[in-house]
PDB file of C-alpha atoms in Angstrom:
ATOM      1  CA  UNK A 275     -16.396  -3.863 -32.716  1.00  0.00           C
ATOM      2  CA  UNK A 276     -13.115  -2.444 -31.493  1.00  0.00           C
ATOM      3  CA  UNK A 277     -10.096  -4.760 -31.103  1.00  0.00           C
ATOM      4  CA  UNK A 278      -7.346  -6.578 -33.054  1.00  0.00           C
ATOM      5  CA  UNK A 279      -8.272  -8.784 -35.975  1.00  0.00           C
ATOM      6  CA  UNK A 280      -6.424 -11.085 -38.357  1.00  0.00           C
ATOM      7  CA  UNK A 281      -7.246 -11.322 -42.002  1.00  0.00           C
ATOM      8  CA  UNK A 282      -5.907 -14.351 -44.161  1.00  0.00           C
ATOM      9  CA  UNK A 283      -5.944 -14.928 -47.812  1.00  0.00           C
ATOM     10  CA  UNK A 284      -5.283 -18.430 -49.225  1.00  0.00           C
ATOM     11  CA  UNK A 285      -4.654 -19.495 -52.739  1.00  0.00           C
ATOM     12  CA  UNK A 286      -4.955 -23.070 -53.998  1.00  0.00           C
ATOM     13  CA  UNK A 287      -3.619 -24.143 -57.340  1.00  0.00           C
ATOM     14  CA  UNK A 288      -3.430 -27.686 -58.588  1.00  0.00           C
ATOM     15  CA  UNK A 289       0.201 -28.832 -59.010  1.00  0.00           C
ATOM     16  CA  UNK A 290       1.576 -25.851 -57.269  1.00  0.00           C
ATOM     17  CA  UNK A 291       5.242 -26.862 -56.417  1.00  0.00           C
ATOM     18  CA  UNK A 292       5.662 -24.393 -53.713  1.00  0.00           C
ATOM     19  CA  UNK A 293       3.001 -24.482 -50.999  1.00  0.00           C
ATOM     20  CA  UNK A 294       4.685 -22.407 -48.340  1.00  0.00           C
ATOM     21  CA  UNK A 295       3.517 -19.076 -49.922  1.00  0.00           C
ATOM     22  CA  UNK A 296      -0.109 -20.095 -50.450  1.00  0.00           C
ATOM     23  CA  UNK A 297      -1.364 -18.030 -47.530  1.00  0.00           C
ATOM     24  CA  UNK A 298      -0.762 -14.488 -46.311  1.00  0.00           C
ATOM     25  CA  UNK A 299      -2.050 -13.036 -43.037  1.00  0.00           C
ATOM     26  CA  UNK A 300      -2.142  -9.564 -41.741  1.00  0.00           C
ATOM     27  CA  UNK A 301      -3.103  -8.263 -38.369  1.00  0.00           C
ATOM     28  CA  UNK A 302      -5.050  -4.929 -38.040  1.00  0.00           C
ATOM     29  CA  UNK A 303      -6.672  -2.867 -35.264  1.00  0.00           C
ATOM     30  CA  UNK A 304     -10.150  -1.407 -35.362  1.00  0.00           C
ATOM     31  CA  UNK A 305     -10.470   1.689 -33.302  1.00  0.00           C
ATOM     32  CA  UNK A 306     -13.571   2.191 -31.129  1.00  0.00           C
ATOM     33  CA  UNK A 307     -16.567   4.288 -32.319  1.00  0.00           C
ATOM     34  CA  UNK A 308     -17.292   7.564 -30.715  1.00  0.00           C
ATOM     35  CA  UNK A 309     -19.779   7.768 -27.831  1.00  0.00           C
ATOM     36  CA  UNK A 310     -20.398  10.002 -24.831  1.00  0.00           C
ATOM     37  CA  UNK A 311     -19.233  13.432 -24.066  1.00  0.00           C
ATOM     38  CA  UNK A 312     -16.763  15.621 -25.963  1.00  0.00           C
ATOM     39  CA  UNK A 313     -15.777  19.224 -26.103  1.00  0.00           C
ATOM     40  CA  UNK A 314     -14.964  21.550 -29.042  1.00  0.00           C
ATOM     41  CA  UNK A 315     -12.818  24.639 -28.707  1.00  0.00           C
ATOM     42  CA  UNK A 316      -9.523  25.900 -27.281  1.00  0.00           C
ATOM     43  CA  UNK A 317     -10.346  25.870 -23.685  1.00  0.00           C
ATOM     44  CA  UNK A 318      -9.643  22.298 -23.232  1.00  0.00           C
ATOM     45  CA  UNK A 319      -6.706  22.070 -25.576  1.00  0.00           C
ATOM     46  CA  UNK A 320      -4.640  18.929 -25.014  1.00  0.00           C
ATOM     47  CA  UNK A 321      -7.305  17.108 -22.956  1.00  0.00           C
ATOM     48  CA  UNK A 322      -8.780  13.851 -23.891  1.00  0.00           C
ATOM     49  CA  UNK A 323     -12.098  14.043 -25.781  1.00  0.00           C
ATOM     50  CA  UNK A 324     -11.466  17.477 -26.943  1.00  0.00           C
ATOM     51  CA  UNK A 325     -11.490  18.784 -30.526  1.00  0.00           C
ATOM     52  CA  UNK A 326     -10.193  22.207 -31.518  1.00  0.00           C
ATOM     53  CA  UNK A 327     -12.511  22.936 -34.229  1.00  0.00           C
ATOM     54  CA  UNK A 328     -15.946  21.827 -35.659  1.00  0.00           C
ATOM     55  CA  UNK A 329     -14.105  20.334 -38.560  1.00  0.00           C
ATOM     56  CA  UNK A 330     -11.836  18.101 -36.470  1.00  0.00           C
ATOM     57  CA  UNK A 331     -14.901  16.808 -34.646  1.00  0.00           C
ATOM     58  CA  UNK A 332     -17.014  16.134 -37.604  1.00  0.00           C
ATOM     59  CA  UNK A 333     -14.033  14.457 -39.443  1.00  0.00           C
ATOM     60  CA  UNK A 334     -13.674  11.949 -36.542  1.00  0.00           C
ATOM     61  CA  UNK A 335     -17.423  11.414 -36.525  1.00  0.00           C
ATOM     62  CA  UNK A 336     -17.398  10.262 -40.227  1.00  0.00           C
ATOM     63  CA  UNK A 337     -14.124   8.378 -39.782  1.00  0.00           C
ATOM     64  CA  UNK A 338     -14.959   6.413 -36.607  1.00  0.00           C
ATOM     65  CA  UNK A 339     -18.826   6.244 -36.461  1.00  0.00           C
ATOM     66  CA  UNK A 340     -20.706   6.126 -33.351  1.00  0.00           C
ATOM     67  CA  UNK A 341     -21.880   3.412 -30.787  1.00  0.00           C
ATOM     68  CA  UNK A 342     -24.087   5.629 -28.636  1.00  0.00           C
ATOM     69  CA  UNK A 343     -25.414   9.173 -28.101  1.00  0.00           C
ATOM     70  CA  UNK A 344     -22.842  11.816 -28.404  1.00  0.00           C
ATOM     71  CA  UNK A 345     -22.761  15.300 -27.042  1.00  0.00           C
ATOM     72  CA  UNK A 346     -20.304  18.004 -28.285  1.00  0.00           C
ATOM     73  CA  UNK A 347     -20.098  20.796 -25.741  1.00  0.00           C
ATOM     74  CA  UNK A 348     -19.051  24.217 -27.164  1.00  0.00           C
ATOM     75  CA  UNK A 349     -16.544  25.816 -24.724  1.00  0.00           C
ATOM     76  CA  UNK A 350     -15.492  28.892 -26.620  1.00  0.00           C
ATOM     77  CA  UNK A 351     -17.172  32.296 -27.336  1.00  0.00           C
ATOM     78  CA  UNK A 352     -16.700  32.085 -31.116  1.00  0.00           C
ATOM     79  CA  UNK A 353     -16.330  29.512 -33.897  1.00  0.00           C
ATOM     80  CA  UNK A 354     -15.831  30.260 -37.697  1.00  0.00           C
ATOM     81  CA  UNK A 355     -16.645  27.521 -40.263  1.00  0.00           C
ATOM     82  CA  UNK A 356     -15.379  27.906 -43.764  1.00  0.00           C
ATOM     83  CA  UNK A 357     -16.298  24.575 -45.257  1.00  0.00           C
ATOM     84  CA  UNK A 358     -14.193  21.738 -46.523  1.00  0.00           C
ATOM     85  CA  UNK A 359     -12.738  22.349 -49.033  1.00  0.00           C
ATOM     86  CA  UNK A 360     -12.495  26.057 -47.989  1.00  0.00           C
ATOM     87  CA  UNK A 361     -14.567  28.443 -50.034  1.00  0.00           C
ATOM     88  CA  UNK A 362     -17.016  25.975 -51.743  1.00  0.00           C
ATOM     89  CA  UNK A 363     -20.401  24.576 -50.965  1.00  0.00           C
ATOM     90  CA  UNK A 364     -21.749  24.532 -47.441  1.00  0.00           C
ATOM     91  CA  UNK A 365     -19.966  25.895 -44.387  1.00  0.00           C
ATOM     92  CA  UNK A 366     -20.578  22.521 -42.520  1.00  0.00           C
ATOM     93  CA  UNK A 367     -21.486  19.438 -44.499  1.00  0.00           C
ATOM     94  CA  UNK A 368     -23.401  16.885 -42.303  1.00  0.00           C
ATOM     95  CA  UNK A 369     -24.944  15.090 -45.176  1.00  0.00           C
ATOM     96  CA  UNK A 370     -24.559  11.308 -46.055  1.00  0.00           C
ATOM     97  CA  UNK A 371     -24.204   8.241 -43.890  1.00  0.00           C
ATOM     98  CA  UNK A 372     -22.579   8.205 -40.509  1.00  0.00           C
ATOM     99  CA  UNK A 373     -21.998   4.639 -39.203  1.00  0.00           C
ATOM    100  CA  UNK A 374     -24.159   3.960 -36.151  1.00  0.00           C
ATOM    101  CA  UNK A 375     -26.228   7.211 -36.124  1.00  0.00           C
ATOM    102  CA  UNK A 376     -29.932   6.903 -35.702  1.00  0.00           C
ATOM    103  CA  UNK A 377     -32.845   8.441 -33.904  1.00  0.00           C
ATOM    104  CA  UNK A 378     -31.431   6.988 -30.697  1.00  0.00           C
ATOM    105  CA  UNK A 379     -27.640   7.405 -31.246  1.00  0.00           C
ATOM    106  CA  UNK A 380     -27.951  11.114 -31.769  1.00  0.00           C
ATOM    107  CA  UNK A 381     -25.208  13.739 -32.110  1.00  0.00           C
ATOM    108  CA  UNK A 382     -25.944  16.938 -30.130  1.00  0.00           C
ATOM    109  CA  UNK A 383     -24.106  20.319 -30.323  1.00  0.00           C
ATOM    110  CA  UNK A 384     -24.776  22.443 -27.190  1.00  0.00           C
ATOM    111  CA  UNK A 385     -23.069  25.075 -25.131  1.00  0.00           C
ATOM    112  CA  UNK A 386     -20.942  24.113 -22.122  1.00  0.00           C
ATOM    113  CA  UNK A 387     -22.285  24.766 -18.657  1.00  0.00           C
ATOM    114  CA  UNK A 388     -20.249  27.976 -18.421  1.00  0.00           C
ATOM    115  CA  UNK A 389     -21.643  29.243 -21.863  1.00  0.00           C
ATOM    116  CA  UNK A 390     -25.171  28.209 -21.221  1.00  0.00           C
ATOM    117  CA  UNK A 391     -25.900  30.956 -18.761  1.00  0.00           C
ATOM    118  CA  UNK A 392     -26.502  33.873 -21.129  1.00  0.00           C
ATOM    119  CA  UNK A 393     -28.070  34.383 -24.495  1.00  0.00           C
ATOM    120  CA  UNK A 394     -25.790  34.225 -27.534  1.00  0.00           C
ATOM    121  CA  UNK A 395     -22.839  33.238 -25.493  1.00  0.00           C
ATOM    122  CA  UNK A 396     -21.525  31.013 -28.310  1.00  0.00           C
ATOM    123  CA  UNK A 397     -21.388  32.530 -31.812  1.00  0.00           C
ATOM    124  CA  UNK A 398     -21.013  30.296 -34.806  1.00  0.00           C
ATOM    125  CA  UNK A 399     -20.131  32.160 -38.029  1.00  0.00           C
ATOM    126  CA  UNK A 400     -20.875  30.218 -41.255  1.00  0.00           C
ATOM    127  CA  UNK A 401     -18.871  31.440 -44.301  1.00  0.00           C
ATOM    128  CA  UNK A 402     -20.678  30.087 -47.325  1.00  0.00           C
ATOM    129  CA  UNK A 403     -20.463  31.249 -50.893  1.00  0.00           C
ATOM    130  CA  UNK A 404     -23.367  29.067 -51.783  1.00  0.00           C
ATOM    131  CA  UNK A 405     -25.743  30.492 -49.100  1.00  0.00           C
ATOM    132  CA  UNK A 406     -26.006  27.150 -47.364  1.00  0.00           C
ATOM    133  CA  UNK A 407     -24.643  27.175 -43.700  1.00  0.00           C
ATOM    134  CA  UNK A 408     -25.212  23.604 -42.292  1.00  0.00           C
ATOM    135  CA  UNK A 409     -26.316  21.038 -44.856  1.00  0.00           C
ATOM    136  CA  UNK A 410     -28.401  17.916 -43.897  1.00  0.00           C
ATOM    137  CA  UNK A 411     -29.705  15.009 -45.974  1.00  0.00           C
ATOM    138  CA  UNK A 412     -28.588  12.447 -48.579  1.00  0.00           C
ATOM    139  CA  UNK A 413     -25.548  13.197 -50.782  1.00  0.00           C
ATOM    140  CA  UNK A 414     -23.791  11.134 -53.400  1.00  0.00           C
ATOM    141  CA  UNK A 415     -20.556  13.026 -52.849  1.00  0.00           C
ATOM    142  CA  UNK A 416     -20.342  14.597 -49.387  1.00  0.00           C
ATOM    143  CA  UNK A 417     -17.439  16.992 -48.871  1.00  0.00           C
ATOM    144  CA  UNK A 418     -16.125  15.237 -45.934  1.00  0.00           C
ATOM    145  CA  UNK A 419     -13.184  13.030 -47.190  1.00  0.00           C
ATOM    146  CA  UNK A 420     -13.997  10.353 -44.507  1.00  0.00           C
ATOM    147  CA  UNK A 421     -17.608   9.853 -45.630  1.00  0.00           C
ATOM    148  CA  UNK A 422     -18.295   6.336 -46.775  1.00  0.00           C
ATOM    149  CA  UNK A 423     -20.201   7.702 -49.835  1.00  0.00           C
ATOM    150  CA  UNK A 424     -17.045   8.869 -51.254  1.00  0.00           C
ATOM    151  CA  UNK A 425     -15.076   5.613 -50.659  1.00  0.00           C
ATOM    152  CA  UNK A 426     -17.933   3.414 -51.953  1.00  0.00           C
ATOM    153  CA  UNK A 427     -19.849   5.454 -54.535  1.00  0.00           C
ATOM    154  CA  UNK A 428     -21.819   2.517 -55.731  1.00  0.00           C
ATOM    155  CA  UNK A 429     -23.321   1.688 -52.457  1.00  0.00           C
ATOM    156  CA  UNK A 430     -26.324   3.975 -52.295  1.00  0.00           C
ATOM    157  CA  UNK A 431     -27.184   3.380 -48.684  1.00  0.00           C
ATOM    158  CA  UNK A 432     -24.024   5.086 -47.644  1.00  0.00           C
ATOM    159  CA  UNK A 433     -25.349   8.285 -49.350  1.00  0.00           C
ATOM    160  CA  UNK A 434     -28.515   8.152 -47.253  1.00  0.00           C
ATOM    161  CA  UNK A 435     -28.432  10.021 -43.986  1.00  0.00           C
ATOM    162  CA  UNK A 436     -30.002   8.457 -40.868  1.00  0.00           C
ATOM    163  CA  UNK A 437     -30.238  11.997 -39.267  1.00  0.00           C
ATOM    164  CA  UNK A 438     -30.028  12.407 -35.573  1.00  0.00           C
ATOM    165  CA  UNK A 439     -28.234  15.657 -35.471  1.00  0.00           C
ATOM    166  CA  UNK A 440     -29.308  18.153 -32.667  1.00  0.00           C
ATOM    167  CA  UNK A 441     -28.324  21.802 -32.268  1.00  0.00           C
ATOM    168  CA  UNK A 442     -29.721  22.967 -28.907  1.00  0.00           C
ATOM    169  CA  UNK A 443     -28.877  26.331 -27.425  1.00  0.00           C
ATOM    170  CA  UNK A 444     -30.536  25.563 -24.121  1.00  0.00           C
ATOM    171  CA  UNK A 445     -33.005  27.527 -22.186  1.00  0.00           C
ATOM    172  CA  UNK A 446     -31.136  30.776 -22.417  1.00  0.00           C
ATOM    173  CA  UNK A 447     -30.742  30.498 -26.146  1.00  0.00           C
ATOM    174  CA  UNK A 448     -27.047  30.484 -25.750  1.00  0.00           C
ATOM    175  CA  UNK A 449     -26.022  29.608 -29.365  1.00  0.00           C
ATOM    176  CA  UNK A 450     -26.074  32.229 -32.033  1.00  0.00           C
ATOM    177  CA  UNK A 451     -25.668  31.115 -35.606  1.00  0.00           C
ATOM    178  CA  UNK A 452     -24.976  33.899 -38.172  1.00  0.00           C
ATOM    179  CA  UNK A 453     -24.532  33.309 -41.887  1.00  0.00           C
ATOM    180  CA  UNK A 454     -22.069  35.197 -43.999  1.00  0.00           C
ATOM    181  CA  UNK A 455     -23.060  34.861 -47.471  1.00  0.00           C
ATOM    182  CA  UNK A 456     -23.373  37.071 -50.731  1.00  0.00           C
ATOM    183  CA  UNK A 457     -25.491  34.796 -52.744  1.00  0.00           C
ATOM    184  CA  UNK A 458     -29.378  35.679 -53.020  1.00  0.00           C
ATOM    185  CA  UNK A 459     -30.356  32.331 -51.590  1.00  0.00           C
ATOM    186  CA  UNK A 460     -29.640  31.983 -47.798  1.00  0.00           C
ATOM    187  CA  UNK A 461     -30.152  28.975 -45.545  1.00  0.00           C
ATOM    188  CA  UNK A 462     -28.248  28.884 -42.318  1.00  0.00           C
ATOM    189  CA  UNK A 463     -29.672  25.188 -41.830  1.00  0.00           C
ATOM    190  CA  UNK A 464     -30.577  23.544 -44.933  1.00  0.00           C
ATOM    191  CA  UNK A 465     -32.673  20.363 -44.800  1.00  0.00           C
ATOM    192  CA  UNK A 466     -31.862  18.890 -48.253  1.00  0.00           C
ATOM    193  CA  UNK A 467     -33.485  15.765 -49.744  1.00  0.00           C
ATOM    194  CA  UNK A 468     -33.577  12.785 -47.463  1.00  0.00           C
ATOM    195  CA  UNK A 469     -33.191  14.874 -44.270  1.00  0.00           C
ATOM    196  CA  UNK A 470     -34.745  13.195 -41.213  1.00  0.00           C
ATOM    197  CA  UNK A 471     -34.574  13.181 -37.412  1.00  0.00           C
ATOM    198  CA  UNK A 472     -33.001  16.752 -37.370  1.00  0.00           C
ATOM    199  CA  UNK A 473     -33.564  19.031 -34.392  1.00  0.00           C
ATOM    200  CA  UNK A 474     -32.646  22.824 -34.165  1.00  0.00           C
ATOM    201  CA  UNK A 475     -33.952  24.451 -31.054  1.00  0.00           C
ATOM    202  CA  UNK A 476     -33.308  27.446 -28.915  1.00  0.00           C
ATOM    203  CA  UNK A 477     -30.928  28.832 -31.447  1.00  0.00           C
ATOM    204  CA  UNK A 478     -30.708  32.564 -32.371  1.00  0.00           C
ATOM    205  CA  UNK A 479     -30.303  32.724 -36.197  1.00  0.00           C
ATOM    206  CA  UNK A 480     -29.349  35.776 -38.274  1.00  0.00           C
ATOM    207  CA  UNK A 481     -26.996  37.369 -40.816  1.00  0.00           C
ATOM    208  CA  UNK A 482     -23.410  38.009 -39.928  1.00  0.00           C
ATOM    209  CA  UNK A 483     -22.349  41.617 -39.234  1.00  0.00           C
ATOM    210  CA  UNK A 484     -21.914  43.699 -42.415  1.00  0.00           C
ATOM    211  CA  UNK A 485     -23.893  41.080 -44.557  1.00  0.00           C
ATOM    212  CA  UNK A 486     -26.628  42.522 -46.874  1.00  0.00           C
ATOM    213  CA  UNK A 487     -29.870  40.794 -46.083  1.00  0.00           C
ATOM    214  CA  UNK A 488     -31.530  38.728 -48.763  1.00  0.00           C
ATOM    215  CA  UNK A 489     -35.069  37.170 -48.855  1.00  0.00           C
ATOM    216  CA  UNK A 490     -34.875  35.270 -52.095  1.00  0.00           C
ATOM    217  CA  UNK A 491     -35.503  31.937 -50.546  1.00  0.00           C
ATOM    218  CA  UNK A 492     -37.563  29.214 -52.142  1.00  0.00           C
ATOM    219  CA  UNK A 493     -37.936  25.519 -51.862  1.00  0.00           C
ATOM    220  CA  UNK A 494     -38.431  22.785 -54.562  1.00  0.00           C
ATOM    221  CA  UNK A 495     -42.061  22.241 -55.510  1.00  0.00           C
ATOM    222  CA  UNK A 496     -43.947  19.025 -55.653  1.00  0.00           C
ATOM    223  CA  UNK A 497     -46.507  18.650 -58.504  1.00  0.00           C
ATOM    224  CA  UNK A 498     -49.374  16.104 -58.972  1.00  0.00           C
ATOM    225  CA  UNK A 499     -50.372  15.782 -62.575  1.00  0.00           C
ATOM    226  CA  UNK A 500     -51.861  12.847 -64.544  1.00  0.00           C
ATOM    227  CA  UNK A 501     -51.959  10.595 -61.453  1.00  0.00           C
ATOM    228  CA  UNK A 502     -48.360  10.834 -60.558  1.00  0.00           C
ATOM    229  CA  UNK A 503     -46.074  13.079 -58.429  1.00  0.00           C
ATOM    230  CA  UNK A 504     -43.253  15.207 -60.075  1.00  0.00           C
ATOM    231  CA  UNK A 505     -40.612  16.517 -57.780  1.00  0.00           C
ATOM    232  CA  UNK A 506     -38.778  19.691 -58.774  1.00  0.00           C
ATOM    233  CA  UNK A 507     -34.927  19.312 -58.541  1.00  0.00           C
ATOM    234  CA  UNK A 508     -33.314  20.493 -55.320  1.00  0.00           C
ATOM    235  CA  UNK A 509     -31.215  23.297 -56.976  1.00  0.00           C
ATOM    236  CA  UNK A 510     -31.544  26.180 -54.497  1.00  0.00           C
ATOM    237  CA  UNK A 511     -27.935  26.926 -53.937  1.00  0.00           C
ATOM    238  CA  UNK A 512     -27.473  29.872 -56.205  1.00  0.00           C
TER     239      UNK A 512
END
């Protein structure tokens, strides 16, 4: 819960001649989780609850966690996602654990009211050398520096995603997602291992302008032999 807290550490040692320094205390502040309505884009620059970029919004999501359903309204005509770090992996990494997210506490990306009136009014360009645009699922090392899985690599539950992400273009299909990739494998939205509670609807999906199409897309196989299941490795990023 948000608020001010005090943490104290006490050391006891028999025969200690100086007892005045046996305890040290520090006061720290816990910021509130994210919840409610936010915007992403330049239109509302400087306003409360606005993030200039997708990366800013997602960074705060992993850093602060959530305490209720969240809606990110997209106010601009165009967004370009290059991935963090730039030039590697997925254009937008939504893998791993986000504190508080669930099938109830969802995170929705949707067009603003102004942008929801016409088809493709919001264009999201995903620049991805790996061929993966938006990555969902479990991950030992998410690329987001605020992901708990990076800070506590031995806590496996922090690598597991609870899902709850929604991309909804609305009745007019106002969100257009275009993938800019040169790899043979292409997946604008990639539901990796452990993906759950993911919704992508009313979204126009295609290649970015000038991108040579590729249809070499395959998924890991599952085999049942000798009374047991064998899962092929999820290595479809090249």
